[in-house]
Amino acid sequence: MPKPMKTISQAKSHGGVQGVYSHLSTSCSCDMTFAVFVPLQARETPCPVVWYLSGLTCTHQNVMDKGEYRRMAAELGLIVVCPDTSPRGADIPDDKDNWQFGCGAGFYLDATQVPYAKNYRMYSYVVEELPALIAANFPADMSRQAITGHSMGGHGALTIALKNPQRFRSCSAFAPIVQPSTAGWSKPAFEKYLGMDEASWRSYDATSLIEDGHRFQEVLVDQGTSDGFLNDGLRPWLLEAACTKAGIPLKLRMQDGYDHSYFFISTFMDDHLRWHAERLSSHG
Amino acid sequence: MPKPMKTISQAKSHGGVQGVYSHLSTSCSCDMTFAVFVPLQARETPCPVVWYLSGLTCTHQNVMDKGEYRRMAAELGLIVVCPDTSPRGADIPDDKDNWQFGCGAGFYLDATQVPYAKNYRMYSYVVEELPALIAANFPADMSRQAITGHSMGGHGALTIALKNPQRFRSCSAFAPIVQPSTAGWSKPAFEKYLGMDEASWRSYDATSLIEDGHRFQEVLVDQGTSDGFLNDGLRPWLLEAACTKAGIPLKLRMQDGYDHSYFFISTFMDDHLRWHAERLSSHG
């Protein structure tokens, strides 16, 4: 029986349907909202799924409004799922003045520390709970999945792909945080979510995962050269070095003059969706 | 000398630049903000200008975020200008609980009634002041202009094109208010802006303008069949009847299942930009 889910809104777009849904998440112990675009092709046959994980401060809505993925997803016959970035609600422990921690900053990990461990379980949510909900409620071919994301969501896409290489046919990222365990804007969050034992951080850090033997067949990364977070928070060269050492083919494209915004994301969204569609096109 | 203008933000997008600017408007007696996308082609040669007028409650930002015009504008070499929908600011008379009047609801007219006549002069602003500012500050070929808009902005596009047929090579609209003088959501605003003499409303009403002899060479209109405002506020058949009687070629496309949102606008944005580009392509 399909798991219970509430429809918040649905609108026809590019021949398909852009919907927003909510459900009571057992992983996060709160109501969670997410967006799903279902292309017209899904009326005939289940369609592959592209996961888009958003960055700091975002909800499901930012990329739905500004990511410009629907035209190409409609053309290629892709379902696009956009989860929220953290648990939400009055009962969720948060630090309202800190945009790099708490609500809007779940970092796609399962927190182990009090009081965050009860709700901040975005890894389990995105990897287990939400896929089951999608499989039960949408015309999705779950044997064909791809994952991408922006900034903190690029971190999520990379780490989740590295830890679940059999699940995903392809992985890409827009301006990802490639080494959150050492970046100034994410290290304090890791301390609070995971505690001070840095060994426990390695399974939520793309470069550490690669050093520890995790592999993925190939990765596409776009990074703007005018991104204000390039040198402090993002540092794609760390991923490049790790991939080179591990023999993971990384297509790192430094995009001249682009910043960290959705103007950057939407410019290269078509390329990423095509990249994924090429790898999702054969049936499993 | 270029008129003074302040740059609020600029970001590279699809090879061009999406900017947001502000200036002190003499028409509206307040600071006005607007968005301009300039494609890469403008580095080589002045580009034609497409005006996009937004609907009720919008600012310059809604279509910039959700309209998905940049990819195609970049491909076709079009500058896209997105003005605000009304004067703004603490000193501007407004009715904060009414989304159909005041700030966000300027209806692209020049108010004649106290206290609105001082600031609510969006017709003069869009037709005279802002074009002069664009001409002075951007690599725009002002001999090649097109105009479009959504809902109240579709009303703006139609009325401005009908009153300035030599200015614009082409006109289109998304779900326009075609007869605001009789629609429940706009008639009260006309009364407040223009007074009770309905004869004065005719120059801000597309169907009245056509009845009174104004003409435009051809018009493209898209309208969603699931638009909640279709039967009360929009009523495209009134425009169709007026155009048929006047011999104005109207391409009215009823789009099955689409609503009034940006999901509808963004779906058909490419078609509209192509429509305009075809008519803007020859040099004047």
PDB file of N, CA and C in Angstrom, chain A residues 48-51 122-135 141-147 157 159-171 215-217 279-280 284:
ATOM      1  N   PRO A  48      13.106   7.148 -15.290  1.00  0.00           N
ATOM      2  CA  PRO A  48      14.228   7.228 -14.351  1.00  0.00           C
ATOM      3  C   PRO A  48      14.130   8.464 -13.470  1.00  0.00           C
ATOM      4  N   VAL A  49      14.871   8.417 -12.376  1.00  0.00           N
ATOM      5  CA  VAL A  49      14.765   9.450 -11.339  1.00  0.00           C
ATOM      6  C   VAL A  49      16.097  10.173 -11.172  1.00  0.00           C
ATOM      7  N   VAL A  50      16.055  11.498 -11.229  1.00  0.00           N
ATOM      8  CA  VAL A  50      17.215  12.326 -10.891  1.00  0.00           C
ATOM      9  C   VAL A  50      16.938  12.999  -9.555  1.00  0.00           C
ATOM     10  N   TRP A  51      17.822  12.778  -8.607  1.00  0.00           N
ATOM     11  CA  TRP A  51      17.727  13.443  -7.305  1.00  0.00           C
ATOM     12  C   TRP A  51      18.530  14.723  -7.359  1.00  0.00           C
ATOM     13  N   MET A 122      19.194  13.363   7.740  1.00  0.00           N
ATOM     14  CA  MET A 122      18.934  13.586   6.314  1.00  0.00           C
ATOM     15  C   MET A 122      19.566  12.503   5.443  1.00  0.00           C
ATOM     16  N   TYR A 123      20.643  11.868   5.913  1.00  0.00           N
ATOM     17  CA  TYR A 123      21.216  10.774   5.122  1.00  0.00           C
ATOM     18  C   TYR A 123      20.200   9.636   4.997  1.00  0.00           C
ATOM     19  N   SER A 124      19.692   9.181   6.122  1.00  0.00           N
ATOM     20  CA  SER A 124      18.694   8.102   6.080  1.00  0.00           C
ATOM     21  C   SER A 124      17.438   8.533   5.334  1.00  0.00           C
ATOM     22  N   TYR A 125      17.081   9.783   5.509  1.00  0.00           N
ATOM     23  CA  TYR A 125      15.875  10.281   4.849  1.00  0.00           C
ATOM     24  C   TYR A 125      16.017  10.236   3.333  1.00  0.00           C
ATOM     25  N   VAL A 126      17.136  10.758   2.842  1.00  0.00           N
ATOM     26  CA  VAL A 126      17.322  10.851   1.382  1.00  0.00           C
ATOM     27  C   VAL A 126      17.683   9.496   0.778  1.00  0.00           C
ATOM     28  N   VAL A 127      18.378   8.655   1.528  1.00  0.00           N
ATOM     29  CA  VAL A 127      18.855   7.387   0.966  1.00  0.00           C
ATOM     30  C   VAL A 127      17.823   6.266   1.128  1.00  0.00           C
ATOM     31  N   GLU A 128      17.041   6.306   2.202  1.00  0.00           N
ATOM     32  CA  GLU A 128      16.114   5.194   2.443  1.00  0.00           C
ATOM     33  C   GLU A 128      14.642   5.616   2.401  1.00  0.00           C
ATOM     34  N   GLU A 129      14.281   6.549   3.257  1.00  0.00           N
ATOM     35  CA  GLU A 129      12.851   6.805   3.438  1.00  0.00           C
ATOM     36  C   GLU A 129      12.193   7.447   2.222  1.00  0.00           C
ATOM     37  N   LEU A 130      12.803   8.510   1.712  1.00  0.00           N
ATOM     38  CA  LEU A 130      12.158   9.200   0.589  1.00  0.00           C
ATOM     39  C   LEU A 130      12.145   8.355  -0.686  1.00  0.00           C
ATOM     40  N   PRO A 131      13.207   7.607  -0.995  1.00  0.00           N
ATOM     41  CA  PRO A 131      13.125   6.720  -2.167  1.00  0.00           C
ATOM     42  C   PRO A 131      11.979   5.708  -2.066  1.00  0.00           C
ATOM     43  N   ALA A 132      11.748   5.188  -0.876  1.00  0.00           N
ATOM     44  CA  ALA A 132      10.635   4.239  -0.713  1.00  0.00           C
ATOM     45  C   ALA A 132       9.296   4.931  -0.970  1.00  0.00           C
ATOM     46  N   LEU A 133       9.199   6.169  -0.505  1.00  0.00           N
ATOM     47  CA  LEU A 133       7.966   6.933  -0.727  1.00  0.00           C
ATOM     48  C   LEU A 133       7.770   7.236  -2.217  1.00  0.00           C
ATOM     49  N   ILE A 134       8.856   7.602  -2.868  1.00  0.00           N
ATOM     50  CA  ILE A 134       8.793   7.886  -4.313  1.00  0.00           C
ATOM     51  C   ILE A 134       8.399   6.621  -5.070  1.00  0.00           C
ATOM     52  N   ALA A 135       9.037   5.521  -4.744  1.00  0.00           N
ATOM     53  CA  ALA A 135       8.739   4.262  -5.432  1.00  0.00           C
ATOM     54  C   ALA A 135       7.273   3.875  -5.272  1.00  0.00           C
ATOM     55  N   ASP A 141      11.026   4.475 -12.272  1.00  0.00           N
ATOM     56  CA  ASP A 141      11.835   3.273 -12.458  1.00  0.00           C
ATOM     57  C   ASP A 141      13.029   3.382 -11.515  1.00  0.00           C
ATOM     58  N   MET A 142      12.919   2.791 -10.335  1.00  0.00           N
ATOM     59  CA  MET A 142      13.947   2.957  -9.304  1.00  0.00           C
ATOM     60  C   MET A 142      15.225   2.172  -9.620  1.00  0.00           C
ATOM     61  N   SER A 143      15.198   1.400 -10.693  1.00  0.00           N
ATOM     62  CA  SER A 143      16.447   0.751 -11.122  1.00  0.00           C
ATOM     63  C   SER A 143      17.327   1.726 -11.898  1.00  0.00           C
ATOM     64  N   ARG A 144      16.778   2.893 -12.188  1.00  0.00           N
ATOM     65  CA  ARG A 144      17.545   3.913 -12.917  1.00  0.00           C
ATOM     66  C   ARG A 144      17.485   5.221 -12.136  1.00  0.00           C
ATOM     67  N   GLN A 145      18.509   5.457 -11.328  1.00  0.00           N
ATOM     68  CA  GLN A 145      18.565   6.673 -10.531  1.00  0.00           C
ATOM     69  C   GLN A 145      19.890   7.404 -10.749  1.00  0.00           C
ATOM     70  N   ALA A 146      19.818   8.703 -10.683  1.00  0.00           N
ATOM     71  CA  ALA A 146      20.996   9.568 -10.771  1.00  0.00           C
ATOM     72  C   ALA A 146      20.906  10.588  -9.649  1.00  0.00           C
ATOM     73  N   ILE A 147      22.042  11.187  -9.301  1.00  0.00           N
ATOM     74  CA  ILE A 147      22.013  12.158  -8.200  1.00  0.00           C
ATOM     75  C   ILE A 147      22.911  13.339  -8.514  1.00  0.00           C
ATOM     76  N   ALA A 157      25.283  14.858  -2.847  1.00  0.00           N
ATOM     77  CA  ALA A 157      25.272  13.995  -4.036  1.00  0.00           C
ATOM     78  C   ALA A 157      26.540  13.150  -4.108  1.00  0.00           C
ATOM     79  N   THR A 159      28.758  12.319  -1.662  1.00  0.00           N
ATOM     80  CA  THR A 159      28.913  11.343  -0.576  1.00  0.00           C
ATOM     81  C   THR A 159      27.900  10.209  -0.699  1.00  0.00           C
ATOM     82  N   ILE A 160      26.676  10.550  -1.071  1.00  0.00           N
ATOM     83  CA  ILE A 160      25.649   9.503  -1.199  1.00  0.00           C
ATOM     84  C   ILE A 160      25.973   8.582  -2.376  1.00  0.00           C
ATOM     85  N   ALA A 161      26.470   9.148  -3.475  1.00  0.00           N
ATOM     86  CA  ALA A 161      26.858   8.304  -4.618  1.00  0.00           C
ATOM     87  C   ALA A 161      28.034   7.410  -4.255  1.00  0.00           C
ATOM     88  N   LEU A 162      29.030   7.967  -3.576  1.00  0.00           N
ATOM     89  CA  LEU A 162      30.213   7.178  -3.209  1.00  0.00           C
ATOM     90  C   LEU A 162      29.845   6.031  -2.267  1.00  0.00           C
ATOM     91  N   LYS A 163      28.861   6.265  -1.412  1.00  0.00           N
ATOM     92  CA  LYS A 163      28.471   5.217  -0.454  1.00  0.00           C
ATOM     93  C   LYS A 163      27.441   4.247  -1.020  1.00  0.00           C
ATOM     94  N   ASN A 164      26.844   4.616  -2.157  1.00  0.00           N
ATOM     95  CA  ASN A 164      25.814   3.768  -2.773  1.00  0.00           C
ATOM     96  C   ASN A 164      26.037   3.666  -4.282  1.00  0.00           C
ATOM     97  N   PRO A 165      27.228   3.202  -4.675  1.00  0.00           N
ATOM     98  CA  PRO A 165      27.560   3.230  -6.108  1.00  0.00           C
ATOM     99  C   PRO A 165      26.677   2.307  -6.946  1.00  0.00           C
ATOM    100  N   GLN A 166      26.086   1.299  -6.334  1.00  0.00           N
ATOM    101  CA  GLN A 166      25.214   0.400  -7.094  1.00  0.00           C
ATOM    102  C   GLN A 166      23.836   1.020  -7.316  1.00  0.00           C
ATOM    103  N   ARG A 167      23.480   1.945  -6.485  1.00  0.00           N
ATOM    104  CA  ARG A 167      22.161   2.565  -6.578  1.00  0.00           C
ATOM    105  C   ARG A 167      22.071   3.549  -7.734  1.00  0.00           C
ATOM    106  N   PHE A 168      23.161   4.292  -7.958  1.00  0.00           N
ATOM    107  CA  PHE A 168      23.112   5.406  -8.891  1.00  0.00           C
ATOM    108  C   PHE A 168      23.912   5.116 -10.160  1.00  0.00           C
ATOM    109  N   ARG A 169      23.294   5.405 -11.272  1.00  0.00           N
ATOM    110  CA  ARG A 169      23.980   5.246 -12.554  1.00  0.00           C
ATOM    111  C   ARG A 169      24.948   6.396 -12.809  1.00  0.00           C
ATOM    112  N   SER A 170      24.658   7.547 -12.212  1.00  0.00           N
ATOM    113  CA  SER A 170      25.492   8.720 -12.491  1.00  0.00           C
ATOM    114  C   SER A 170      25.409   9.711 -11.348  1.00  0.00           C
ATOM    115  N   CYS A 171      26.444  10.544 -11.282  1.00  0.00           N
ATOM    116  CA  CYS A 171      26.542  11.549 -10.219  1.00  0.00           C
ATOM    117  C   CYS A 171      27.165  12.810 -10.789  1.00  0.00           C
ATOM    118  N   ARG A 215      34.394   4.313  -4.223  1.00  0.00           N
ATOM    119  CA  ARG A 215      34.589   4.650  -5.633  1.00  0.00           C
ATOM    120  C   ARG A 215      33.258   4.942  -6.315  1.00  0.00           C
ATOM    121  N   PHE A 216      33.322   5.742  -7.376  1.00  0.00           N
ATOM    122  CA  PHE A 216      32.178   5.928  -8.266  1.00  0.00           C
ATOM    123  C   PHE A 216      32.726   5.984  -9.685  1.00  0.00           C
ATOM    124  N   GLN A 217      31.917   5.529 -10.636  1.00  0.00           N
ATOM    125  CA  GLN A 217      32.470   5.299 -11.990  1.00  0.00           C
ATOM    126  C   GLN A 217      32.973   6.565 -12.677  1.00  0.00           C
ATOM    127  N   ARG A 279      23.324   8.260 -19.209  1.00  0.00           N
ATOM    128  CA  ARG A 279      23.693   7.111 -18.367  1.00  0.00           C
ATOM    129  C   ARG A 279      22.476   6.364 -17.808  1.00  0.00           C
ATOM    130  N   LEU A 280      21.327   6.986 -17.925  1.00  0.00           N
ATOM    131  CA  LEU A 280      20.099   6.361 -17.431  1.00  0.00           C
ATOM    132  C   LEU A 280      19.282   5.708 -18.547  1.00  0.00           C
ATOM    133  N   GLY A 284      17.619  -1.279 -16.769  1.00  0.00           N
ATOM    134  CA  GLY A 284      18.469  -2.078 -15.883  1.00  0.00           C
ATOM    135  C   GLY A 284      18.172  -3.570 -15.961  1.00  0.00           C
TER     136      GLY A 284
END
